[in-house]
XYZ file of C-alpha atoms in Angstrom:
226
model
C -3.944 13.255 -24.798
C -1.355 12.810 -22.080
C -1.749 9.898 -19.833
C -1.212 10.061 -16.000
C -0.728 7.282 -13.671
C -1.942 7.308 -10.220
C -0.566 4.259 -8.089
C -2.061 3.548 -4.575
C -0.501 1.683 -1.750
C -3.150 -0.289 -0.098
C -2.834 -1.055 3.960
C -2.837 2.426 5.687
C -3.620 4.395 2.430
C -6.849 2.822 1.053
C -7.971 0.607 3.832
C -7.275 0.502 7.556
C -6.220 -3.087 8.355
C -3.995 -2.654 11.373
C -6.460 -4.532 13.504
C -6.034 -7.785 11.541
C -2.137 -6.901 10.895
C -1.594 -6.796 14.531
C -3.625 -9.878 15.716
C -2.026 -11.806 12.852
C 1.485 -10.754 13.946
C 0.883 -11.318 17.625
C -0.523 -15.082 16.421
C 2.676 -15.648 14.295
C 4.998 -14.547 17.449
C 2.993 -16.530 20.291
C 3.174 -19.631 18.004
C 6.756 -19.535 18.034
C 6.756 -18.721 21.897
C 7.924 -15.331 21.343
C 6.511 -12.075 22.871
C 4.706 -10.202 20.321
C 6.240 -7.036 19.146
C 4.601 -3.552 20.234
C 1.919 -1.904 18.113
C 4.453 0.845 17.048
C 6.950 -1.605 15.843
C 4.462 -3.764 13.956
C 2.916 -0.743 12.322
C 6.507 0.700 11.580
C 7.196 -2.189 9.013
C 3.566 -2.226 7.546
C 4.386 -1.778 3.713
C 7.487 -4.203 3.761
C 7.089 -7.725 2.161
C 6.694 -10.351 4.958
C 10.015 -11.990 4.338
C 11.597 -8.665 5.097
C 9.388 -7.281 7.860
C 9.424 -10.579 10.378
C 13.340 -10.570 10.460
C 13.336 -6.966 11.609
C 10.614 -7.607 14.201
C 12.642 -10.767 15.462
C 16.237 -10.288 14.649
C 17.164 -13.129 17.225
C 15.112 -15.663 15.079
C 16.939 -17.837 12.414
C 15.708 -18.332 8.768
C 13.537 -21.398 9.603
C 11.651 -19.852 12.462
C 11.281 -16.329 10.328
C 9.834 -18.811 7.690
C 7.430 -20.377 9.786
C 6.234 -16.902 11.163
C 5.886 -15.507 7.866
C 3.383 -18.555 7.043
C 1.782 -18.092 10.660
C 0.986 -14.767 9.818
C -0.467 -15.308 6.394
C -2.555 -18.164 7.993
C -3.976 -16.017 10.704
C -4.785 -13.102 8.723
C -6.790 -15.301 6.149
C -8.518 -16.698 9.120
C -9.396 -13.149 10.616
C -10.555 -12.250 6.971
C -12.836 -15.263 6.781
C -14.565 -14.724 10.292
C -15.513 -10.956 9.577
C -15.153 -10.628 5.909
C -12.540 -8.355 4.039
C -14.942 -5.459 3.955
C -15.177 -5.585 7.859
C -11.814 -6.415 8.778
C -10.062 -4.161 6.167
C -12.554 -1.035 5.871
C -11.991 1.569 3.241
C -11.023 5.052 4.786
C -13.449 7.721 4.496
C -13.648 9.278 1.131
C -11.586 6.552 -0.492
C -14.237 5.078 -2.681
C -15.483 8.370 -3.761
C -11.964 9.437 -4.592
C -11.253 6.354 -6.871
C -14.587 6.911 -8.499
C -13.579 10.551 -9.557
C -10.397 9.627 -10.705
C -11.581 6.726 -12.886
C -14.112 8.779 -14.661
C -11.003 11.043 -15.864
C -9.840 9.304 -19.234
C -6.507 10.661 -18.904
C -5.751 8.855 -15.550
C -4.839 5.639 -15.045
C -5.168 3.702 -11.821
C -3.003 0.918 -10.158
C -1.896 -0.281 -6.938
C 1.512 -1.295 -5.526
C 1.261 -3.124 -2.361
C 3.261 -5.354 0.045
C 0.301 -7.523 0.054
C -0.104 -10.779 -1.449
C -1.998 -11.386 -4.557
C -4.679 -13.463 -2.658
C -4.933 -10.847 -0.226
C -5.432 -8.088 -2.797
C -7.764 -10.223 -4.667
C -9.913 -10.874 -1.617
C -10.012 -7.174 -0.778
C -10.870 -6.140 -4.269
C -13.680 -8.450 -4.283
C -15.040 -7.537 -0.936
C -15.193 -3.754 -1.608
C -16.451 -4.165 -5.243
C -13.529 -2.499 -6.697
C -13.020 -5.070 -9.599
C -11.991 -3.149 -12.876
C -10.729 -0.110 -10.942
C -6.917 -0.568 -10.962
C -5.485 -1.551 -14.603
C -2.243 -2.521 -12.985
C -1.873 -4.481 -9.838
C 1.487 -4.979 -8.169
C 2.050 -7.540 -5.406
C 4.539 -8.761 -2.810
C 4.684 -12.138 -4.631
C 6.178 -10.760 -7.868
C 8.624 -8.189 -6.478
C 11.493 -7.408 -4.338
C 10.034 -5.429 -1.203
C 9.455 -1.760 -1.056
C 11.360 0.673 -1.411
C 12.969 -1.327 -4.180
C 11.289 0.400 -7.362
C 10.508 -2.903 -9.044
C 6.829 -2.957 -8.473
C 6.337 1.012 -9.232
C 8.477 0.455 -12.314
C 6.529 -2.390 -13.731
C 3.134 -0.601 -13.011
C 4.548 2.200 -15.147
C 5.310 -0.141 -17.937
C 1.815 -1.676 -17.520
C 0.231 1.769 -17.921
C 2.493 3.036 -20.531
C 3.301 6.204 -18.478
C 6.427 7.922 -17.796
C 7.793 8.548 -14.263
C 7.320 12.394 -14.761
C 3.628 11.456 -15.369
C 3.164 9.153 -12.503
C 2.231 9.913 -8.891
C 2.379 7.170 -5.882
C 0.287 7.861 -3.032
C 0.944 6.034 0.439
C 1.194 6.267 4.042
C 4.988 4.940 4.794
C 8.454 6.220 4.156
C 8.652 2.971 2.128
C 6.252 4.044 -0.655
C 7.942 7.633 -0.533
C 11.385 5.912 -1.046
C 10.206 3.593 -3.734
C 8.643 6.778 -5.631
C 11.813 8.382 -5.303
C 13.700 5.550 -6.721
C 11.278 5.190 -9.516
C 11.604 8.785 -10.432
C 7.982 9.438 -9.845
C 6.101 11.915 -7.476
C 4.848 11.062 -4.197
C 1.685 12.123 -2.172
C 1.720 11.319 1.463
C -1.412 10.565 3.422
C -1.373 11.562 7.231
C -4.040 9.091 8.486
C -1.805 5.691 7.721
C 0.833 4.031 9.663
C 4.076 6.088 9.672
C 4.456 9.279 11.416
C 3.939 12.286 9.083
C 7.688 13.363 10.124
C 8.636 10.316 8.250
C 7.134 11.660 5.117
C 9.267 14.846 4.786
C 10.318 14.381 1.184
C 6.809 13.970 0.091
C 5.739 16.481 -2.887
C 2.687 17.012 -0.633
C 1.070 15.424 2.368
C -2.867 15.487 2.314
C -5.199 14.873 5.581
C -8.252 13.590 3.873
C -9.308 12.111 0.331
C -11.121 15.441 -0.254
C -7.791 17.105 -0.779
C -6.754 14.604 -3.393
C -7.670 16.168 -6.438
C -6.076 19.538 -5.682
C -2.722 17.692 -4.669
C -2.630 15.970 -7.921
C -3.436 19.128 -9.806
C -0.673 20.704 -7.899
C 1.698 18.067 -9.105
C 0.648 18.017 -12.775
C 1.053 21.744 -13.031
C 4.467 21.535 -11.539
C 5.206 18.548 -13.972
C 4.247 20.693 -16.875
C 6.381 23.717 -15.773
């Protein structure tokens, strides 16, 4: 049996966490007496590791200030999550749970995540949504260079024992797309996330709902098998 890896981004792909992302980023900037960046600017960097994202949003700030903002963001995000619960503050997109269940039932498909979230943040989210045991590999920002560096996707493939030609990355940002390309994997873009669909022009396919995911994967496997 030929094994296939299906690797998901998290924020903007599986869960909608933009309200907490925007609030936490505003808090981090205000703590440094800086005007918060615009919504579009913040959502434009979702997917990058914080130590890469915040200097892009605050190009005039020195390293020490950016380091404080990274920690301020983490603290504010954790506080918001604690107040509401991760299942409320970062709800699953419609159809996500069902799609994961369908894929998990197929013995030849191995699931994983590759995310700019921290290990702590991902663990909290998985626990909150009852997804323990769903993802056989979990790659986070703590252990890798920021997307679009292919490090986390390459490690996911090693963990699962699958080739790049049998791997699909699913995400909402150009960073996910570029990471997949750099790793030699296929890429399915989702239109409901934080980057405009125009930025996903090099995706193998873009889907508008999780109901379309199975057919998109079948199309890719068919192409891969020639």
